[in-house]
mmCIF file with all atom_site columns, N, CA and C in Angstrom:
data_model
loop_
_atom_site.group_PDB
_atom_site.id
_atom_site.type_symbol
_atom_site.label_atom_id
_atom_site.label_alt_id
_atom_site.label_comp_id
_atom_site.label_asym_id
_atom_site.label_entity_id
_atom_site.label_seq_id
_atom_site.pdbx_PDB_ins_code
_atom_site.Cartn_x
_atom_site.Cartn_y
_atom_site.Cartn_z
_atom_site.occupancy
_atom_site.B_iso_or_equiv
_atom_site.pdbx_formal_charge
_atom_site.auth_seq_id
_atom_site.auth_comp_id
_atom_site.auth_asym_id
_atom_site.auth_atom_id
_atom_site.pdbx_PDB_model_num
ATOM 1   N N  . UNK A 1 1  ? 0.839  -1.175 0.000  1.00 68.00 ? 254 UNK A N  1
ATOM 2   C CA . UNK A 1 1  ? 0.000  0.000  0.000  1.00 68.00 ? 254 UNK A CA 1
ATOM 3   C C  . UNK A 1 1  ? 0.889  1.245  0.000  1.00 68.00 ? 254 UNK A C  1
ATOM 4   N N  . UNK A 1 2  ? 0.352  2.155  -0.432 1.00 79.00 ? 255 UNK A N  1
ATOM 5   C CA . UNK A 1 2  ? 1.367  3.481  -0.865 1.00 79.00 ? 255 UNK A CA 1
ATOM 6   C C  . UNK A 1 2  ? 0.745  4.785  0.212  1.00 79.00 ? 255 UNK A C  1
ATOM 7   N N  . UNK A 1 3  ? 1.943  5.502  0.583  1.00 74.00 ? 256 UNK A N  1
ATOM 8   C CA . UNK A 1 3  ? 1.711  6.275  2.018  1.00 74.00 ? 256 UNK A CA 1
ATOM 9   C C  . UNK A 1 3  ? 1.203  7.440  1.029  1.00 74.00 ? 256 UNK A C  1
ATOM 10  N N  . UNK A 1 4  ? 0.081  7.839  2.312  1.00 76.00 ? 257 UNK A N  1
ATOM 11  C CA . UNK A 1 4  ? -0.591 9.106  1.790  1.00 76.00 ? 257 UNK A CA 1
ATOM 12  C C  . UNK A 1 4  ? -0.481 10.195 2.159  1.00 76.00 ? 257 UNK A C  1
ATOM 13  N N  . UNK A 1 5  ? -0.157 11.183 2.038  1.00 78.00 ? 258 UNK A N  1
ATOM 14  C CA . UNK A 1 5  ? 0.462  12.395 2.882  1.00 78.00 ? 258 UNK A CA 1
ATOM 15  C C  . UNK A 1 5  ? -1.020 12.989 3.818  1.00 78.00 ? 258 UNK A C  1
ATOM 16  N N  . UNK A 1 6  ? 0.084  13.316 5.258  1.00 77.00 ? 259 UNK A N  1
ATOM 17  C CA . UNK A 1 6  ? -1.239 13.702 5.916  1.00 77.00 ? 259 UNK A CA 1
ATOM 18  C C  . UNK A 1 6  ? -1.590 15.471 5.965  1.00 77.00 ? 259 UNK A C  1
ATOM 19  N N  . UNK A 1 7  ? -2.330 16.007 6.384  1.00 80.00 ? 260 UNK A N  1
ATOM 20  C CA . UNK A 1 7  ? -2.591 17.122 6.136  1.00 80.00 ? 260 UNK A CA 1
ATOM 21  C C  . UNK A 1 7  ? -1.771 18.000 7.266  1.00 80.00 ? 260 UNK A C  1
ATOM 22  N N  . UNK A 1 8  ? -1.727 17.374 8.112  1.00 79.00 ? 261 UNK A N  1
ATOM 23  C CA . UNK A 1 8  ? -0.614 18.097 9.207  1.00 79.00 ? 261 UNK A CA 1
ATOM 24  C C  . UNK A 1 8  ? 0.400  18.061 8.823  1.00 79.00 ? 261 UNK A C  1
ATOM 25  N N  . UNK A 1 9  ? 1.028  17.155 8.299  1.00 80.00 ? 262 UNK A N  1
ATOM 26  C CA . UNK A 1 9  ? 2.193  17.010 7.925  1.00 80.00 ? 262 UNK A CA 1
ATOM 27  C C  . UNK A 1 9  ? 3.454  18.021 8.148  1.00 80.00 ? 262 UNK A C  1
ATOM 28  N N  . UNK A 1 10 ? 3.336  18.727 6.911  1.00 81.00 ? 263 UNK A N  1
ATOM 29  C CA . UNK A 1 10 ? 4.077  20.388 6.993  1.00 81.00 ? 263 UNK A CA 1
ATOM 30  C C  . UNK A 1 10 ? 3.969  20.820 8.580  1.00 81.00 ? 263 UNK A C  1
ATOM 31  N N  . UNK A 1 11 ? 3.092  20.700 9.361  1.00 80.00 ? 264 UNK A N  1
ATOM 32  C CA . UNK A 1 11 ? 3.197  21.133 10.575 1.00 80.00 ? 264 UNK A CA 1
ATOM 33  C C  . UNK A 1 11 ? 3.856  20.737 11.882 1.00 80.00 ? 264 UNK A C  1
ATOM 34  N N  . UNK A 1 12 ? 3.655  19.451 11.417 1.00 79.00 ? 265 UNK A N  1
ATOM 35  C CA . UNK A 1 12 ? 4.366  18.450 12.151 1.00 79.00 ? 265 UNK A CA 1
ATOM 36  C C  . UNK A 1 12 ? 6.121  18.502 12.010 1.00 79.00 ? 265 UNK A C  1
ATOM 37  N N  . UNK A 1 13 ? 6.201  18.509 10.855 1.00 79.00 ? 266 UNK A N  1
ATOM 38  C CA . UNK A 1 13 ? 7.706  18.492 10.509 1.00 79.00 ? 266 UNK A CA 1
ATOM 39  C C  . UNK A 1 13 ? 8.854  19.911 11.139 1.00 79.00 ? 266 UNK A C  1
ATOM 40  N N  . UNK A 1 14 ? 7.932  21.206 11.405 1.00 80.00 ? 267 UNK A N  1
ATOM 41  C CA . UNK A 1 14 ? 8.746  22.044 12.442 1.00 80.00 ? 267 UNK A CA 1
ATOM 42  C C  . UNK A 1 14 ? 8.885  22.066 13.895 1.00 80.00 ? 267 UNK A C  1
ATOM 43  N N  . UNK A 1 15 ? 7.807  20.783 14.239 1.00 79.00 ? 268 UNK A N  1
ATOM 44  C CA . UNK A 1 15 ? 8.094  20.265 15.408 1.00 79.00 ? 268 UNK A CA 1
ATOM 45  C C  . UNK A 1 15 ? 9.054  18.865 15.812 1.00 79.00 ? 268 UNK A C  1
ATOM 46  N N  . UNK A 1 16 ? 9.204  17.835 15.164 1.00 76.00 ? 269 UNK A N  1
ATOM 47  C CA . UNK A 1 16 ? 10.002 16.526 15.252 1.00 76.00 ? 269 UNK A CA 1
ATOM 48  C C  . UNK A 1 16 ? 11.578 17.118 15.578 1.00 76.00 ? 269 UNK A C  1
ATOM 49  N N  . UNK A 1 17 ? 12.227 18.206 15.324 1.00 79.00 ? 270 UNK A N  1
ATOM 50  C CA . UNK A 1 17 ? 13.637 18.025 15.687 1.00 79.00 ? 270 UNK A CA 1
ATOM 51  C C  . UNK A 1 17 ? 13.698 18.724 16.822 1.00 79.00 ? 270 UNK A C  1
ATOM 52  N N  . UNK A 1 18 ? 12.641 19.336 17.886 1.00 80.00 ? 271 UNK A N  1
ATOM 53  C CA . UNK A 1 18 ? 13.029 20.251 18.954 1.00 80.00 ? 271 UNK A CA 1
ATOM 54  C C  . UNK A 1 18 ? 13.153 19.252 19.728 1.00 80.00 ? 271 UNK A C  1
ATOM 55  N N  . UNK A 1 19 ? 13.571 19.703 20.857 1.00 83.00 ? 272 UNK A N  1
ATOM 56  C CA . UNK A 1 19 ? 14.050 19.017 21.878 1.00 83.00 ? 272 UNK A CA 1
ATOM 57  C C  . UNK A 1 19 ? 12.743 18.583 23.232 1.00 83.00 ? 272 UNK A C  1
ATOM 58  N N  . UNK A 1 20 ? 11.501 19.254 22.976 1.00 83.00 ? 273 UNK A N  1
ATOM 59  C CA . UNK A 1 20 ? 10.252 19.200 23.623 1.00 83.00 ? 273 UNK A CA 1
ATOM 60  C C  . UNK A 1 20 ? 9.886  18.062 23.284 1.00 83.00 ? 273 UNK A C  1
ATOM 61  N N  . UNK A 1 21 ? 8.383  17.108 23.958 1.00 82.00 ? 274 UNK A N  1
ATOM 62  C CA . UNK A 1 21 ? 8.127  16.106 24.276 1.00 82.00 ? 274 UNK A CA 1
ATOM 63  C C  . UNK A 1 21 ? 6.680  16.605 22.994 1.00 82.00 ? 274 UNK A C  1
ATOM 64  N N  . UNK A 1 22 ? 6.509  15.868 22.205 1.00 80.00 ? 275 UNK A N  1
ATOM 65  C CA . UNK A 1 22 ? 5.155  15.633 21.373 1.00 80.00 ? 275 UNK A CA 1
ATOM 66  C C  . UNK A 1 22 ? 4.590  14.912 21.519 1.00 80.00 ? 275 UNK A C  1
ATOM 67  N N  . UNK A 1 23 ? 3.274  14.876 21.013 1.00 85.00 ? 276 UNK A N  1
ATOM 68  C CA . UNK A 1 23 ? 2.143  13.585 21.383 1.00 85.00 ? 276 UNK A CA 1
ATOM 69  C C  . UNK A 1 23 ? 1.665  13.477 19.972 1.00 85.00 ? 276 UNK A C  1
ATOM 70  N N  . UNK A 1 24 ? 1.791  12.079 19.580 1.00 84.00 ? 277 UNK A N  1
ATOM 71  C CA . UNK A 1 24 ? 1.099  11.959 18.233 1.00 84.00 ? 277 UNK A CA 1
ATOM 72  C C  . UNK A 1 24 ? -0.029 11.300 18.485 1.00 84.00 ? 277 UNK A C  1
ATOM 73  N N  . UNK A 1 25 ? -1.476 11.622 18.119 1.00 88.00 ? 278 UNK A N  1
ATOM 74  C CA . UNK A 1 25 ? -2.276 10.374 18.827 1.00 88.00 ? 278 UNK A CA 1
ATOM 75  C C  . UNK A 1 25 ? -3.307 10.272 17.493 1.00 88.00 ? 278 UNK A C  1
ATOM 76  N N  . UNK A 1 26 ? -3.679 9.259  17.473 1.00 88.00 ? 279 UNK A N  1
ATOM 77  C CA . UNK A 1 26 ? -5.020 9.001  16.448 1.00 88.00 ? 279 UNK A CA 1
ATOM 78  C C  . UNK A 1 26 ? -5.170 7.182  16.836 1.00 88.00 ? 279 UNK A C  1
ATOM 79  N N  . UNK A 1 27 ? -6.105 6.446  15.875 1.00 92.00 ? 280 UNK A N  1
ATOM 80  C CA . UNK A 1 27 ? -6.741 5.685  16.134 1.00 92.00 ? 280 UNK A CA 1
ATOM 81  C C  . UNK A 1 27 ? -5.639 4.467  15.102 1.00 92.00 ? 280 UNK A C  1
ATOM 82  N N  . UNK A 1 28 ? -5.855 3.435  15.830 1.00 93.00 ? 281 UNK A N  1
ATOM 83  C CA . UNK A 1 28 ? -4.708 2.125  15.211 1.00 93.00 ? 281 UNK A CA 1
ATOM 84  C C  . UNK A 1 28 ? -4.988 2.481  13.614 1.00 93.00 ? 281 UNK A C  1
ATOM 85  N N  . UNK A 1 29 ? -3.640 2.061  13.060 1.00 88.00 ? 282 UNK A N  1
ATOM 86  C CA . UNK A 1 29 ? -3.271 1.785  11.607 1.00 88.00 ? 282 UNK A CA 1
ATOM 87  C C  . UNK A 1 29 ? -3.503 3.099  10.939 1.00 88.00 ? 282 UNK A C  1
ATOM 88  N N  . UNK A 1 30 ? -3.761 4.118  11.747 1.00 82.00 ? 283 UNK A N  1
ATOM 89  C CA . UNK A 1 30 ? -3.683 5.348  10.714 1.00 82.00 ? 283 UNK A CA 1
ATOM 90  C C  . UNK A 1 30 ? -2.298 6.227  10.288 1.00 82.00 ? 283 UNK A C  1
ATOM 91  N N  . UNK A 1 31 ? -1.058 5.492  10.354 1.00 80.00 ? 284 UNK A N  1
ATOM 92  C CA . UNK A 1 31 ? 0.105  6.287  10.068 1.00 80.00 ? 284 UNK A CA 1
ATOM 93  C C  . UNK A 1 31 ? 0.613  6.908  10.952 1.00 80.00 ? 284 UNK A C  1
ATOM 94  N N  . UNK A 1 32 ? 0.648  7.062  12.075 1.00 83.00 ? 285 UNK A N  1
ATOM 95  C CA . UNK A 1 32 ? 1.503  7.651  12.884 1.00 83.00 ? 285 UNK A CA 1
ATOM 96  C C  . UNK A 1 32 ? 2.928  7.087  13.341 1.00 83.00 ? 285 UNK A C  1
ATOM 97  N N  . UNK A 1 33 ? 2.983  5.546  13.121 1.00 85.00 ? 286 UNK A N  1
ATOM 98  C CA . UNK A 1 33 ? 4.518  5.374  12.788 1.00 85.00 ? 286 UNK A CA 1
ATOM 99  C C  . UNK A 1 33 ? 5.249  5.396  11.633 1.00 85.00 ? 286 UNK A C  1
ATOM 100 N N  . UNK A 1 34 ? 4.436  5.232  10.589 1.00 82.00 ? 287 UNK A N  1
ATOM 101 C CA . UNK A 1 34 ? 5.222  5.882  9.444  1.00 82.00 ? 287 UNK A CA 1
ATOM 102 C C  . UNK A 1 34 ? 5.293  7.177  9.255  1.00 82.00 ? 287 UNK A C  1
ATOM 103 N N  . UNK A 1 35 ? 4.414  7.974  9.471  1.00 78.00 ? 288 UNK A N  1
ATOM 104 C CA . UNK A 1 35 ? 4.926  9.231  9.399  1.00 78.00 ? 288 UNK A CA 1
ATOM 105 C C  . UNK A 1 35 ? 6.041  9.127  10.297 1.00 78.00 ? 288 UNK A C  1
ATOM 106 N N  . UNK A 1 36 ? 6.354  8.846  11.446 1.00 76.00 ? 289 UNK A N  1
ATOM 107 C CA . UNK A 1 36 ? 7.919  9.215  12.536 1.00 76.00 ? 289 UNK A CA 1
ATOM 108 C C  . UNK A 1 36 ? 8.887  8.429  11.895 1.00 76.00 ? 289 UNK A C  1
ATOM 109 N N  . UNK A 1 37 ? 8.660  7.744  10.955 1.00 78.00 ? 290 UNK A N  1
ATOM 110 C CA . UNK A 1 37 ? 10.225 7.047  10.116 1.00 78.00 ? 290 UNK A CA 1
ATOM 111 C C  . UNK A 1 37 ? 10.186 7.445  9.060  1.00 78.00 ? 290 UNK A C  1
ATOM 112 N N  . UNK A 1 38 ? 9.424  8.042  8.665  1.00 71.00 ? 291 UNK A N  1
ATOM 113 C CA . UNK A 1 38 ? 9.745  8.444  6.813  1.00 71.00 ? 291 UNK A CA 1
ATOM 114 C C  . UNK A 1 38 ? 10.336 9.889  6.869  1.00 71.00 ? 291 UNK A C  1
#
Protein backbone atom coordinates (compact mmCIF):
# COMPACT_ATOMS: atom_id res chain seq x y z
CA UNK A 1 0.00 0.00 0.00
CA UNK A 2 1.37 3.48 -0.86
CA UNK A 3 1.71 6.28 2.02
CA UNK A 4 -0.59 9.11 1.79
CA UNK A 5 0.46 12.39 2.88
CA UNK A 6 -1.24 13.70 5.92
CA UNK A 7 -2.59 17.12 6.14
CA UNK A 8 -0.61 18.10 9.21
CA UNK A 9 2.19 17.01 7.93
CA UNK A 10 4.08 20.39 6.99
CA UNK A 11 3.20 21.13 10.58
CA UNK A 12 4.37 18.45 12.15
CA UNK A 13 7.71 18.49 10.51
CA UNK A 14 8.75 22.04 12.44
CA UNK A 15 8.09 20.26 15.41
CA UNK A 16 10.00 16.53 15.25
CA UNK A 17 13.64 18.02 15.69
CA UNK A 18 13.03 20.25 18.95
CA UNK A 19 14.05 19.02 21.88
CA UNK A 20 10.25 19.20 23.62
CA UNK A 21 8.13 16.11 24.28
CA UNK A 22 5.16 15.63 21.37
CA UNK A 23 2.14 13.58 21.38
CA UNK A 24 1.10 11.96 18.23
CA UNK A 25 -2.28 10.37 18.83
CA UNK A 26 -5.02 9.00 16.45
CA UNK A 27 -6.74 5.68 16.13
CA UNK A 28 -4.71 2.12 15.21
CA UNK A 29 -3.27 1.78 11.61
CA UNK A 30 -3.68 5.35 10.71
CA UNK A 31 0.10 6.29 10.07
CA UNK A 32 1.50 7.65 12.88
CA UNK A 33 4.52 5.37 12.79
CA UNK A 34 5.22 5.88 9.44
CA UNK A 35 4.93 9.23 9.40
CA UNK A 36 7.92 9.21 12.54
CA UNK A 37 10.22 7.05 10.12
CA UNK A 38 9.74 8.44 6.81
Amino acid sequence: MDYLPRKIEKKLEKWINREEIILIKGPRQSGKTTFLNT
